[in-house]
DNA sequence: CTAGAATACGAATGATTCGTCGCATTCGCT
DNA sequence: AGCGAATGCGACGAATCATTCGTATTCTAG
């Protein structure tokens, strides 16, 4: 794979007047619609602009390129899901492993009911896979799950906990994605979420006793 | 996602003379090189043809379109890996769960040492995700793993075994892909393969006792 | 009210790519 | 050798896109 030119992914300039603020919102909303309805392949600046009732030129006033729009959508999505999951994982009214099960279920259902958007976002992510911004978000997500693992594996070293967190979170996200990709019924998704919940709990249980 | 025009993925015509047989081989070999070196994004018929020392026109004599070449590469890959994994999973000189561990390890290492090709093939797969041919291969792979699950879960119903096989195989393949995507050292990949081996074994063990 | 800044527009540009078609060359066979 | 079929060629048409830039419109401060 040859080195590609470095992509700019951050925003171009901030809106200063009210109309332009609205314009950026319109663009993001339209981008979501286009992405979810047409798929990553057909996500083009022209289509987004049209769906937003805005001209391409205006779009480029606030986003340096197409990827920036996609990355923004992805970031917002990560934000939302991250908060959802973390709130469940931190809820101390349940036993730790039950929290994990609940988290898995919530995640799978959330992926499921926005499947077309999530799938398209995933497809689009190929374009900025190696961007440092992505690594940042990944690390941040891992960080947040570390508190939970401290609870479950109090005797493990930090390194071991980091690794376990990585394994659990990666498995969760990647299987969740795959499952929602194969458009299944809600019942099937729930069955999968239970299976994965059990699998992850079984793994952690083994680590708990085995360390 | 709007419906796209149906893609033709099978071969166009079979070579009849020796030179054309050679030509097809050259094309496939070149396609592998291009895909692995340039990535899915830059995989174009022109580049493949040039790398093969062949004209685009000739290429289109034997492949109806670009996807057909990619799908052929993917199929060959599946064939090889499928056989590798199945041979390990069926080797009765080891305890079942140890066979599973060995399978996981073999799979992860195999993904790892051809990472750039596997990644690019995965990226390219977006274009024919829903093609029936893909489902076929998926089903076939699942089928082969069922014998193993019969050994491990003799008391489970066929339905339960099918589901468990799906869960295990999906998790395996999808995590393996992700891990090799984040170009890691061989040692890291081995650590992951052990972790996933343990995770899958822990899951199956729980099913064995829980049913 | 008005000037100048901010914003919006969208046609034009340049780059890529897929797949085809008419013609040239080579092969296999008698 | 010589004929018809198979094979190989690569310029070309058509399509799609990302991004820019000159111009028009709208806002805001004074």
CSV table of C-alpha atoms (C1' of nucleotides) in Angstrom, one decimal:
chain,number,residue,atom,x,y,z
A,1,UNK,CA,0.0,0.0,0.0
A,2,UNK,CA,1.6,3.2,-1.1
A,3,UNK,CA,1.6,6.2,1.2
A,4,UNK,CA,-1.2,8.5,0.4
A,5,UNK,CA,-1.2,12.2,0.9
A,6,UNK,CA,-2.0,13.2,4.4
A,7,UNK,CA,-5.7,13.9,4.8
A,8,UNK,CA,-7.0,16.9,6.7
A,9,UNK,CA,-9.8,15.8,8.9
A,10,UNK,CA,-10.5,18.7,11.2
A,11,UNK,CA,-12.9,21.5,10.5
A,12,UNK,CA,-12.0,24.4,8.2
A,13,UNK,CA,-13.5,27.4,9.9
A,14,UNK,CA,-16.2,28.1,12.4
A,15,UNK,CA,-19.4,29.7,11.5
A,16,UNK,CA,-19.7,33.3,12.8
A,17,UNK,CA,-23.2,34.3,11.7
A,18,UNK,CA,-26.4,32.6,12.6
A,19,UNK,CA,-27.2,31.5,9.1
A,20,UNK,CA,-24.0,29.7,8.7
A,21,UNK,CA,-24.4,27.8,12.0
A,22,UNK,CA,-27.7,26.6,10.6
A,23,UNK,CA,-26.0,25.7,7.4
A,24,UNK,CA,-23.5,23.4,9.1
A,25,UNK,CA,-26.3,21.7,11.0
A,26,UNK,CA,-28.2,21.2,7.8
A,27,UNK,CA,-25.2,19.7,6.2
A,28,UNK,CA,-24.6,17.3,9.0
A,29,UNK,CA,-28.2,16.3,9.1
A,30,UNK,CA,-28.3,15.8,5.4
A,31,UNK,CA,-25.0,13.9,5.5
A,32,UNK,CA,-26.6,11.4,7.9
A,33,UNK,CA,-29.5,10.9,5.7
A,34,UNK,CA,-27.5,10.4,2.6
A,35,UNK,CA,-25.1,8.1,4.3
A,36,UNK,CA,-27.8,6.0,5.8
A,37,UNK,CA,-30.0,5.9,2.7
A,38,UNK,CA,-27.4,5.7,-0.1
A,39,UNK,CA,-24.5,4.0,1.6
A,40,UNK,CA,-20.8,5.0,1.8
A,41,UNK,CA,-20.2,4.3,-1.9
A,42,UNK,CA,-22.8,6.9,-3.0
A,43,UNK,CA,-21.9,9.4,-0.4
A,44,UNK,CA,-20.8,12.4,-2.4
A,45,UNK,CA,-20.4,16.1,-1.6
A,46,UNK,CA,-22.9,16.9,-4.4
A,47,UNK,CA,-25.5,14.6,-3.0
A,48,UNK,CA,-25.0,15.9,0.6
A,49,UNK,CA,-25.2,19.5,-0.6
A,50,UNK,CA,-28.4,18.8,-2.5
A,51,UNK,CA,-30.0,17.0,0.4
A,52,UNK,CA,-29.1,19.9,2.6
A,53,UNK,CA,-30.5,22.4,0.1
A,54,UNK,CA,-27.1,24.1,0.0
A,55,UNK,CA,-24.4,24.5,-2.7
A,56,UNK,CA,-21.2,22.5,-2.8
A,57,UNK,CA,-19.3,25.7,-2.5
A,58,UNK,CA,-20.9,26.5,0.8
A,59,UNK,CA,-20.2,23.0,2.0
A,60,UNK,CA,-16.5,23.5,1.4
A,61,UNK,CA,-16.6,26.7,3.4
A,62,UNK,CA,-16.9,24.6,6.6
A,63,UNK,CA,-15.4,21.2,5.7
A,64,UNK,CA,-12.0,20.9,4.1
A,65,UNK,CA,-13.0,17.7,2.3
A,66,UNK,CA,-15.5,14.9,2.2
A,67,UNK,CA,-13.7,12.9,4.8
A,68,UNK,CA,-14.0,15.6,7.3
A,69,UNK,CA,-17.8,15.3,7.1
A,70,UNK,CA,-17.7,11.6,7.5
A,71,UNK,CA,-15.2,11.8,10.4
A,72,UNK,CA,-17.4,14.3,12.1
A,73,UNK,CA,-20.4,12.0,11.9
A,74,UNK,CA,-18.3,9.1,13.2
A,75,UNK,CA,-17.0,11.2,16.1
A,76,UNK,CA,-20.5,12.2,17.1
A,77,UNK,CA,-21.6,8.6,16.9
A,78,UNK,CA,-18.7,7.5,19.1
A,79,UNK,CA,-19.5,10.1,21.6
A,80,UNK,CA,-23.1,9.0,22.0
A,81,UNK,CA,-22.4,5.3,22.1
A,82,UNK,CA,-19.4,5.8,24.4
A,83,UNK,CA,-21.5,7.6,26.9
A,84,UNK,CA,-24.3,5.1,26.7
A,85,UNK,CA,-22.0,2.2,27.3
A,86,UNK,CA,-20.0,3.9,30.0
A,87,UNK,CA,-23.1,4.8,31.9
A,88,UNK,CA,-24.1,1.2,32.1
A,89,UNK,CA,-20.7,-0.1,32.9
A,90,UNK,CA,-20.4,2.3,35.8
A,91,UNK,CA,-23.8,1.7,37.3
A,92,UNK,CA,-22.8,0.1,40.6
A,93,UNK,CA,-26.3,-1.2,41.4
A,94,UNK,CA,-25.5,-4.4,39.5
A,95,UNK,CA,-22.9,-7.0,39.8
A,96,UNK,CA,-19.9,-6.3,37.5
A,97,UNK,CA,-20.5,-9.1,35.2
A,98,UNK,CA,-24.2,-8.3,34.9
A,99,UNK,CA,-23.2,-4.8,34.0
A,100,UNK,CA,-21.1,-6.2,31.2
A,101,UNK,CA,-23.9,-8.3,30.0
A,102,UNK,CA,-26.2,-5.3,30.0
A,103,UNK,CA,-23.6,-3.3,28.2
A,104,UNK,CA,-23.2,-5.9,25.5
A,105,UNK,CA,-27.0,-6.0,25.0
A,106,UNK,CA,-27.3,-2.2,24.9
A,107,UNK,CA,-24.5,-2.0,22.4
A,108,UNK,CA,-25.9,-4.7,20.1
A,109,UNK,CA,-29.4,-3.2,20.1
A,110,UNK,CA,-28.0,0.3,19.5
A,111,UNK,CA,-26.0,-1.0,16.5
A,112,UNK,CA,-29.0,-2.8,15.3
A,113,UNK,CA,-31.5,-0.1,15.2
A,114,UNK,CA,-29.3,2.3,13.3
A,115,UNK,CA,-27.7,-0.5,11.3
A,116,UNK,CA,-27.7,1.2,7.9
A,117,UNK,CA,-26.0,4.3,9.2
A,118,UNK,CA,-23.5,2.3,11.3
A,119,UNK,CA,-22.6,0.0,8.4
A,120,UNK,CA,-22.1,2.9,6.1
A,121,UNK,CA,-20.0,4.7,8.6
A,122,UNK,CA,-17.9,1.6,9.0
A,123,UNK,CA,-17.4,1.4,5.3
A,124,UNK,CA,-16.4,5.0,5.1
A,125,UNK,CA,-13.9,4.5,7.9
A,126,UNK,CA,-11.6,2.7,5.5
A,127,UNK,CA,-10.6,6.1,4.2
A,128,UNK,CA,-9.2,7.4,7.4
A,129,UNK,CA,-8.3,4.2,9.2
A,130,UNK,CA,-4.8,5.3,10.1
A,131,UNK,CA,-5.6,8.9,11.1
A,132,UNK,CA,-4.2,9.7,14.5
A,133,UNK,CA,-7.6,11.1,15.5
A,134,UNK,CA,-9.0,7.6,15.3
A,135,UNK,CA,-6.3,6.2,17.6
A,136,UNK,CA,-7.1,8.9,20.1
A,137,UNK,CA,-10.8,8.0,20.3
A,138,UNK,CA,-9.8,4.3,20.6
A,139,UNK,CA,-7.5,5.0,23.5
A,140,UNK,CA,-10.0,7.2,25.2
A,141,UNK,CA,-12.6,4.4,25.0
A,142,UNK,CA,-10.2,1.9,26.4
A,143,UNK,CA,-9.3,4.2,29.2
A,144,UNK,CA,-12.9,4.5,30.3
A,145,UNK,CA,-13.3,0.7,30.5
A,146,UNK,CA,-10.3,0.3,32.7
A,147,UNK,CA,-12.1,1.3,35.9
A,148,UNK,CA,-14.5,-1.5,35.2
A,149,UNK,CA,-11.7,-4.0,34.7
A,150,UNK,CA,-10.1,-2.9,37.9
A,151,UNK,CA,-13.2,-4.0,39.7
A,152,UNK,CA,-13.3,-7.3,38.0
A,153,UNK,CA,-9.6,-8.2,38.1
A,154,UNK,CA,-8.3,-6.4,41.2
A,155,UNK,CA,-5.3,-8.7,41.4
A,156,UNK,CA,-4.1,-8.2,37.8
A,157,UNK,CA,-1.3,-6.0,36.8
A,158,UNK,CA,-2.1,-2.8,34.9
A,159,UNK,CA,-0.7,-4.3,31.8
A,160,UNK,CA,-2.9,-7.3,32.1
A,161,UNK,CA,-5.9,-5.2,32.7
A,162,UNK,CA,-5.1,-3.0,29.7
A,163,UNK,CA,-4.8,-6.1,27.5
A,164,UNK,CA,-8.0,-7.6,28.8
A,165,UNK,CA,-9.8,-4.3,28.3
A,166,UNK,CA,-8.6,-4.2,24.7
A,167,UNK,CA,-9.6,-7.8,24.1
A,168,UNK,CA,-13.1,-7.4,25.5
A,169,UNK,CA,-13.8,-4.0,23.8
A,170,UNK,CA,-12.4,-5.1,20.5
A,171,UNK,CA,-14.4,-8.3,20.5
A,172,UNK,CA,-17.5,-6.5,21.5
A,173,UNK,CA,-17.3,-3.8,18.9
A,174,UNK,CA,-16.2,-5.9,16.0
A,175,UNK,CA,-18.7,-8.7,16.6
A,176,UNK,CA,-21.5,-6.2,17.1
A,177,UNK,CA,-20.7,-4.6,13.8
A,178,UNK,CA,-20.6,-7.9,12.0
A,179,UNK,CA,-23.9,-9.0,13.5
A,180,UNK,CA,-25.7,-5.8,12.6
A,181,UNK,CA,-24.2,-6.0,9.1
A,182,UNK,CA,-26.0,-9.2,8.4
A,183,UNK,CA,-29.4,-7.6,8.8
A,184,UNK,CA,-31.1,-9.9,11.3
A,185,UNK,CA,-34.3,-9.7,13.3
A,186,UNK,CA,-34.3,-8.1,16.6
A,187,UNK,CA,-34.7,-11.5,18.2
A,188,UNK,CA,-31.6,-12.8,16.6
A,189,UNK,CA,-29.6,-9.8,17.6
A,190,UNK,CA,-30.7,-10.3,21.2
A,191,UNK,CA,-29.7,-13.9,21.0
A,192,UNK,CA,-26.3,-12.9,19.8
A,193,UNK,CA,-25.9,-10.3,22.4
A,194,UNK,CA,-26.6,-12.8,25.1
A,195,UNK,CA,-24.2,-15.2,23.6
A,196,UNK,CA,-21.5,-12.6,23.4
A,197,UNK,CA,-22.3,-11.5,26.9
A,198,UNK,CA,-21.8,-15.0,28.1
A,199,UNK,CA,-18.6,-15.4,26.1
A,200,UNK,CA,-17.0,-12.2,27.5
A,201,UNK,CA,-18.1,-13.1,31.1
A,202,UNK,CA,-16.8,-16.6,30.7
A,203,UNK,CA,-13.5,-15.1,29.6
A,204,UNK,CA,-13.2,-12.7,32.4
A,205,UNK,CA,-14.2,-15.3,34.9
A,206,UNK,CA,-11.4,-17.5,33.7
A,207,UNK,CA,-9.0,-14.6,34.1
A,208,UNK,CA,-10.3,-13.9,37.6
A,209,UNK,CA,-9.6,-17.4,38.8
A,210,UNK,CA,-6.6,-18.0,36.6
A,211,UNK,CA,-4.5,-15.1,37.8
B,1,UNK,CA,-28.9,2.0,0.7
B,2,UNK,CA,-30.4,2.0,-2.8
B,3,UNK,CA,-30.4,-1.2,-4.7
B,4,UNK,CA,-27.4,-1.4,-7.0
B,5,UNK,CA,-27.3,-3.0,-10.4
B,6,UNK,CA,-26.7,-6.7,-10.1
B,7,UNK,CA,-23.0,-7.6,-10.3
B,8,UNK,CA,-21.8,-10.5,-12.3
B,9,UNK,CA,-19.1,-12.2,-10.4
B,10,UNK,CA,-18.5,-15.5,-12.1
B,11,UNK,CA,-16.0,-16.0,-14.9
B,12,UNK,CA,-16.6,-14.9,-18.5
B,13,UNK,CA,-15.1,-17.7,-20.6
B,14,UNK,CA,-12.6,-20.4,-20.1
B,15,UNK,CA,-9.2,-20.3,-21.7
B,16,UNK,CA,-8.8,-22.8,-24.6
B,17,UNK,CA,-5.3,-22.3,-25.7
B,18,UNK,CA,-2.2,-22.5,-23.6
B,19,UNK,CA,-1.3,-18.9,-23.9
B,20,UNK,CA,-4.6,-17.7,-22.6
B,21,UNK,CA,-4.3,-20.1,-19.6
B,22,UNK,CA,-1.0,-18.5,-18.9
B,23,UNK,CA,-2.6,-15.1,-19.3
B,24,UNK,CA,-5.3,-15.8,-16.7
B,25,UNK,CA,-2.6,-17.0,-14.3
B,26,UNK,CA,-0.6,-13.9,-14.9
B,27,UNK,CA,-3.6,-11.7,-14.3
B,28,UNK,CA,-4.4,-13.4,-11.0
B,29,UNK,CA,-0.8,-13.2,-9.8
B,30,UNK,CA,-0.5,-9.6,-10.8
B,31,UNK,CA,-3.9,-8.9,-9.2
B,32,UNK,CA,-2.5,-10.3,-5.9
B,33,UNK,CA,0.5,-8.1,-6.2
B,34,UNK,CA,-1.4,-5.0,-7.0
B,35,UNK,CA,-4.0,-5.6,-4.2
B,36,UNK,CA,-1.4,-6.2,-1.6
B,37,UNK,CA,0.9,-3.4,-2.6
B,38,UNK,CA,-1.5,-0.7,-3.6
B,39,UNK,CA,-4.6,-1.5,-1.5
B,40,UNK,CA,-8.2,-2.0,-2.5
B,41,UNK,CA,-8.6,1.7,-3.4
B,42,UNK,CA,-6.0,1.7,-6.0
B,43,UNK,CA,-6.8,-1.7,-7.4
B,44,UNK,CA,-7.9,-0.9,-11.0
B,45,UNK,CA,-8.1,-3.0,-14.1
B,46,UNK,CA,-5.5,-0.8,-15.8
B,47,UNK,CA,-3.0,-1.4,-13.0
B,48,UNK,CA,-3.6,-5.1,-12.9
B,49,UNK,CA,-3.3,-5.4,-16.6
B,50,UNK,CA,0.0,-3.4,-16.6
B,51,UNK,CA,1.4,-5.4,-13.7
B,52,UNK,CA,0.5,-8.6,-15.6
B,53,UNK,CA,2.1,-7.3,-18.8
B,54,UNK,CA,-1.3,-7.7,-20.6
B,55,UNK,CA,-3.8,-5.3,-22.1
B,56,UNK,CA,-7.0,-4.3,-20.4
B,57,UNK,CA,-8.9,-5.8,-23.3
B,58,UNK,CA,-7.4,-9.2,-22.8
B,59,UNK,CA,-8.3,-9.0,-19.1
B,60,UNK,CA,-11.9,-8.4,-20.0
B,61,UNK,CA,-11.9,-11.5,-22.1
B,62,UNK,CA,-11.7,-13.6,-19.1
B,63,UNK,CA,-13.3,-11.5,-16.3
B,64,UNK,CA,-16.6,-9.8,-16.8
B,65,UNK,CA,-15.5,-6.9,-14.5
B,66,UNK,CA,-13.2,-5.9,-11.7
B,67,UNK,CA,-15.2,-7.5,-9.0
B,68,UNK,CA,-14.9,-10.9,-10.6
B,69,UNK,CA,-11.1,-10.7,-10.2
B,70,UNK,CA,-11.4,-9.7,-6.6
B,71,UNK,CA,-13.9,-12.3,-5.9
B,72,UNK,CA,-11.8,-15.0,-7.4
B,73,UNK,CA,-8.9,-14.0,-5.2
B,74,UNK,CA,-11.1,-14.0,-2.2
B,75,UNK,CA,-12.5,-17.4,-3.1
B,76,UNK,CA,-9.0,-18.9,-3.5
B,77,UNK,CA,-8.1,-17.4,-0.1
B,78,UNK,CA,-11.1,-18.8,1.6
B,79,UNK,CA,-10.3,-22.2,0.1
B,80,UNK,CA,-6.8,-22.2,1.4
B,81,UNK,CA,-7.6,-21.0,4.9
B,82,UNK,CA,-10.7,-23.2,5.1
B,83,UNK,CA,-8.6,-26.2,4.5
B,84,UNK,CA,-5.9,-25.2,6.9
B,85,UNK,CA,-8.4,-24.6,9.7
B,86,UNK,CA,-10.4,-27.7,9.0
B,87,UNK,CA,-7.4,-29.9,9.0
B,88,UNK,CA,-6.5,-28.7,12.5
B,89,UNK,CA,-10.0,-28.8,13.8
B,90,UNK,CA,-10.4,-32.4,12.6
B,91,UNK,CA,-7.1,-33.8,13.9
B,92,UNK,CA,-8.2,-36.2,16.6
B,93,UNK,CA,-4.8,-36.6,18.2
B,94,UNK,CA,-5.6,-33.6,20.4
B,95,UNK,CA,-8.4,-32.8,22.9
B,96,UNK,CA,-11.2,-30.9,21.2
B,97,UNK,CA,-10.6,-27.6,23.0
B,98,UNK,CA,-6.9,-27.8,22.3
B,99,UNK,CA,-7.7,-28.2,18.7
B,100,UNK,CA,-9.8,-25.1,18.9
B,101,UNK,CA,-6.9,-23.2,20.5
B,102,UNK,CA,-4.5,-24.5,17.8
B,103,UNK,CA,-7.0,-23.4,15.1
B,104,UNK,CA,-7.3,-19.9,16.5
B,105,UNK,CA,-3.5,-19.6,16.6
B,106,UNK,CA,-3.1,-20.9,13.1
B,107,UNK,CA,-5.7,-18.5,11.8
B,108,UNK,CA,-4.3,-15.5,13.5
B,109,UNK,CA,-0.8,-16.2,12.3
B,110,UNK,CA,-2.0,-16.8,8.8
B,111,UNK,CA,-3.9,-13.5,8.8
B,112,UNK,CA,-0.9,-11.8,10.2
B,113,UNK,CA,1.7,-12.9,7.7
B,114,UNK,CA,-0.4,-11.9,4.7
B,115,UNK,CA,-1.9,-8.9,6.4
B,116,UNK,CA,-1.8,-6.4,3.6
B,117,UNK,CA,-3.4,-8.7,1.2
B,118,UNK,CA,-6.1,-9.8,3.7
B,119,UNK,CA,-6.9,-6.2,4.6
B,120,UNK,CA,-7.2,-5.2,1.0
B,121,UNK,CA,-9.4,-8.2,0.3
B,122,UNK,CA,-11.6,-7.3,3.2
B,123,UNK,CA,-11.9,-3.7,2.0
B,124,UNK,CA,-12.8,-4.9,-1.5
B,125,UNK,CA,-15.4,-7.2,-0.1
B,126,UNK,CA,-17.6,-4.3,0.5
B,127,UNK,CA,-18.5,-4.3,-3.1
B,128,UNK,CA,-20.0,-7.7,-3.2
B,129,UNK,CA,-21.1,-8.1,0.4
B,130,UNK,CA,-24.6,-9.3,-0.4
B,131,UNK,CA,-23.7,-11.5,-3.3
B,132,UNK,CA,-25.2,-15.0,-2.9
B,133,UNK,CA,-21.8,-16.6,-3.7
B,134,UNK,CA,-20.5,-15.1,-0.4
B,135,UNK,CA,-23.4,-16.6,1.6
B,136,UNK,CA,-22.6,-20.0,0.0
B,137,UNK,CA,-19.0,-19.9,1.2
B,138,UNK,CA,-20.1,-18.8,4.6
B,139,UNK,CA,-22.5,-21.6,4.9
B,140,UNK,CA,-20.0,-24.1,3.7
B,141,UNK,CA,-17.5,-23.0,6.3
B,142,UNK,CA,-20.1,-23.3,9.0
B,143,UNK,CA,-21.0,-26.7,7.9
B,144,UNK,CA,-17.5,-28.0,8.2
B,145,UNK,CA,-17.2,-26.7,11.8
B,146,UNK,CA,-20.3,-28.5,12.8
B,147,UNK,CA,-18.7,-31.9,13.2
B,148,UNK,CA,-16.3,-30.4,15.7
B,149,UNK,CA,-19.2,-28.9,17.7
B,150,UNK,CA,-20.9,-32.2,17.8
B,151,UNK,CA,-17.9,-33.5,19.6
B,152,UNK,CA,-17.8,-30.7,22.1
B,153,UNK,CA,-21.5,-30.3,22.7
B,154,UNK,CA,-22.9,-33.8,22.2
B,155,UNK,CA,-26.1,-33.1,24.2
B,156,UNK,CA,-27.0,-29.9,22.4
B,157,UNK,CA,-29.7,-29.7,19.8
B,158,UNK,CA,-28.7,-29.2,16.1
B,159,UNK,CA,-30.1,-25.7,16.3
B,160,UNK,CA,-28.0,-24.9,19.4
B,161,UNK,CA,-24.9,-26.4,17.7
B,162,UNK,CA,-25.5,-24.3,14.6
B,163,UNK,CA,-25.8,-21.2,16.6
B,164,UNK,CA,-22.7,-21.9,18.7
B,165,UNK,CA,-20.7,-22.7,15.5
B,166,UNK,CA,-21.8,-19.4,14.0
B,167,UNK,CA,-20.9,-17.5,17.1
B,168,UNK,CA,-17.5,-19.1,17.4
B,169,UNK,CA,-16.6,-18.8,13.8
B,170,UNK,CA,-17.8,-15.3,13.4
B,171,UNK,CA,-16.0,-14.1,16.5
B,172,UNK,CA,-12.8,-15.9,15.3
B,173,UNK,CA,-12.8,-14.4,11.8
B,174,UNK,CA,-13.9,-11.0,12.7
B,175,UNK,CA,-11.5,-10.5,15.6
B,176,UNK,CA,-8.7,-12.0,13.6
B,177,UNK,CA,-9.3,-9.6,10.9
B,178,UNK,CA,-9.3,-6.6,13.2
B,179,UNK,CA,-6.1,-7.7,14.9
B,180,UNK,CA,-4.2,-8.1,11.7
B,181,UNK,CA,-5.5,-4.8,10.6
B,182,UNK,CA,-3.8,-3.0,13.4
B,183,UNK,CA,-0.4,-4.1,12.2
B,184,UNK,CA,1.1,-5.5,15.3
B,185,UNK,CA,4.2,-7.5,16.1
B,186,UNK,CA,4.1,-11.3,15.8
B,187,UNK,CA,4.3,-11.5,19.6
B,188,UNK,CA,1.3,-9.3,20.0
B,189,UNK,CA,-0.6,-11.4,17.5
B,190,UNK,CA,0.3,-14.5,19.4
B,191,UNK,CA,-0.9,-13.0,22.6
B,192,UNK,CA,-4.2,-12.2,21.0
B,193,UNK,CA,-4.6,-15.6,19.6
B,194,UNK,CA,-4.1,-17.1,23.0
B,195,UNK,CA,-6.6,-14.7,24.5
B,196,UNK,CA,-9.1,-15.5,21.9
B,197,UNK,CA,-8.5,-19.2,22.2
B,198,UNK,CA,-9.1,-19.0,25.9
B,199,UNK,CA,-12.2,-16.9,25.4
B,200,UNK,CA,-13.8,-19.3,22.9
B,201,UNK,CA,-12.9,-22.3,25.0
B,202,UNK,CA,-14.3,-20.6,28.1
B,203,UNK,CA,-17.5,-20.0,26.2
B,204,UNK,CA,-17.8,-23.5,24.9
B,205,UNK,CA,-17.0,-24.9,28.4
B,206,UNK,CA,-19.8,-22.9,29.8
B,207,UNK,CA,-22.2,-24.2,27.1
B,208,UNK,CA,-21.0,-27.8,27.9
B,209,UNK,CA,-21.9,-27.5,31.6
B,210,UNK,CA,-24.8,-25.2,31.2
B,211,UNK,CA,-26.9,-27.3,28.9
C,1,DC,C1',-27.9,54.1,5.0
C,2,DT,C1',-23.8,52.2,3.4
C,3,DA,C1',-19.4,50.0,3.0
C,4,DG,C1',-17.0,46.2,3.6
C,5,DA,C1',-17.0,41.6,5.5
C,6,DA,C1',-19.1,37.2,5.6
C,7,DT,C1',-21.6,34.0,3.4
C,8,DA,C1',-23.6,31.5,-0.4
C,9,DC,C1',-23.6,30.0,-5.0
C,10,DG,C1',-22.8,26.6,-8.9
C,11,DA,C1',-20.5,26.2,-13.3
C,12,DA,C1',-16.1,24.8,-14.6
C,13,DT,C1',-12.0,22.1,-14.1
C,14,DG,C1',-9.1,18.2,-13.9
C,15,DA,C1',-8.5,13.7,-12.4
C,16,DT,C1',-9.9,8.8,-12.4
C,17,DT,C1',-12.0,4.9,-13.7
C,18,DC,C1',-14.6,1.2,-16.0
C,19,DG,C1',-15.6,-1.4,-19.8
C,20,DT,C1',-16.0,-1.7,-25.1
C,21,DC,C1',-14.8,-2.1,-29.9
C,22,DG,C1',-12.5,-2.5,-34.1
C,23,DC,C1',-8.4,-4.1,-35.7
C,24,DA,C1',-3.9,-6.9,-35.5
C,25,DT,C1',-1.6,-11.0,-34.4
C,26,DT,C1',-1.0,-15.7,-33.3
C,27,DC,C1',-2.4,-20.5,-32.8
C,28,DG,C1',-4.0,-25.1,-34.1
C,29,DC,C1',-5.0,-27.8,-37.7
C,30,DT,C1',-5.2,-29.8,-42.3
D,1,DA,C1',1.4,-23.1,-46.5
D,2,DG,C1',-2.9,-21.2,-45.4
D,3,DC,C1',-7.4,-20.7,-43.2
D,4,DG,C1',-10.6,-19.8,-39.6
D,5,DA,C1',-10.8,-19.3,-34.8
D,6,DA,C1',-8.9,-17.7,-30.7
D,7,DT,C1',-6.4,-14.3,-28.6
D,8,DG,C1',-4.4,-9.8,-27.7
D,9,DC,C1',-4.2,-4.9,-28.1
D,10,DG,C1',-5.0,0.0,-26.4
D,11,DA,C1',-7.3,4.2,-27.8
D,12,DC,C1',-11.7,5.9,-26.6
D,13,DG,C1',-16.4,7.1,-24.8
D,14,DA,C1',-19.0,7.8,-21.0
D,15,DA,C1',-19.5,8.5,-16.3
D,16,DT,C1',-18.5,10.0,-11.7
D,17,DC,C1',-16.3,13.0,-8.4
D,18,DA,C1',-13.7,16.2,-5.4
D,19,DT,C1',-12.6,20.7,-5.2
D,20,DT,C1',-11.9,25.6,-6.7
D,21,DC,C1',-12.9,30.2,-7.9
D,22,DG,C1',-15.2,34.2,-9.7
D,23,DT,C1',-19.4,36.3,-8.8
D,24,DA,C1',-23.7,37.4,-6.4
D,25,DT,C1',-26.1,38.0,-2.2
D,26,DT,C1',-26.8,39.0,2.6
D,27,DC,C1',-25.4,40.6,6.9
D,28,DT,C1',-23.6,43.9,10.4
D,29,DA,C1',-21.2,47.6,12.3
D,30,DG,C1',-20.8,52.4,12.4
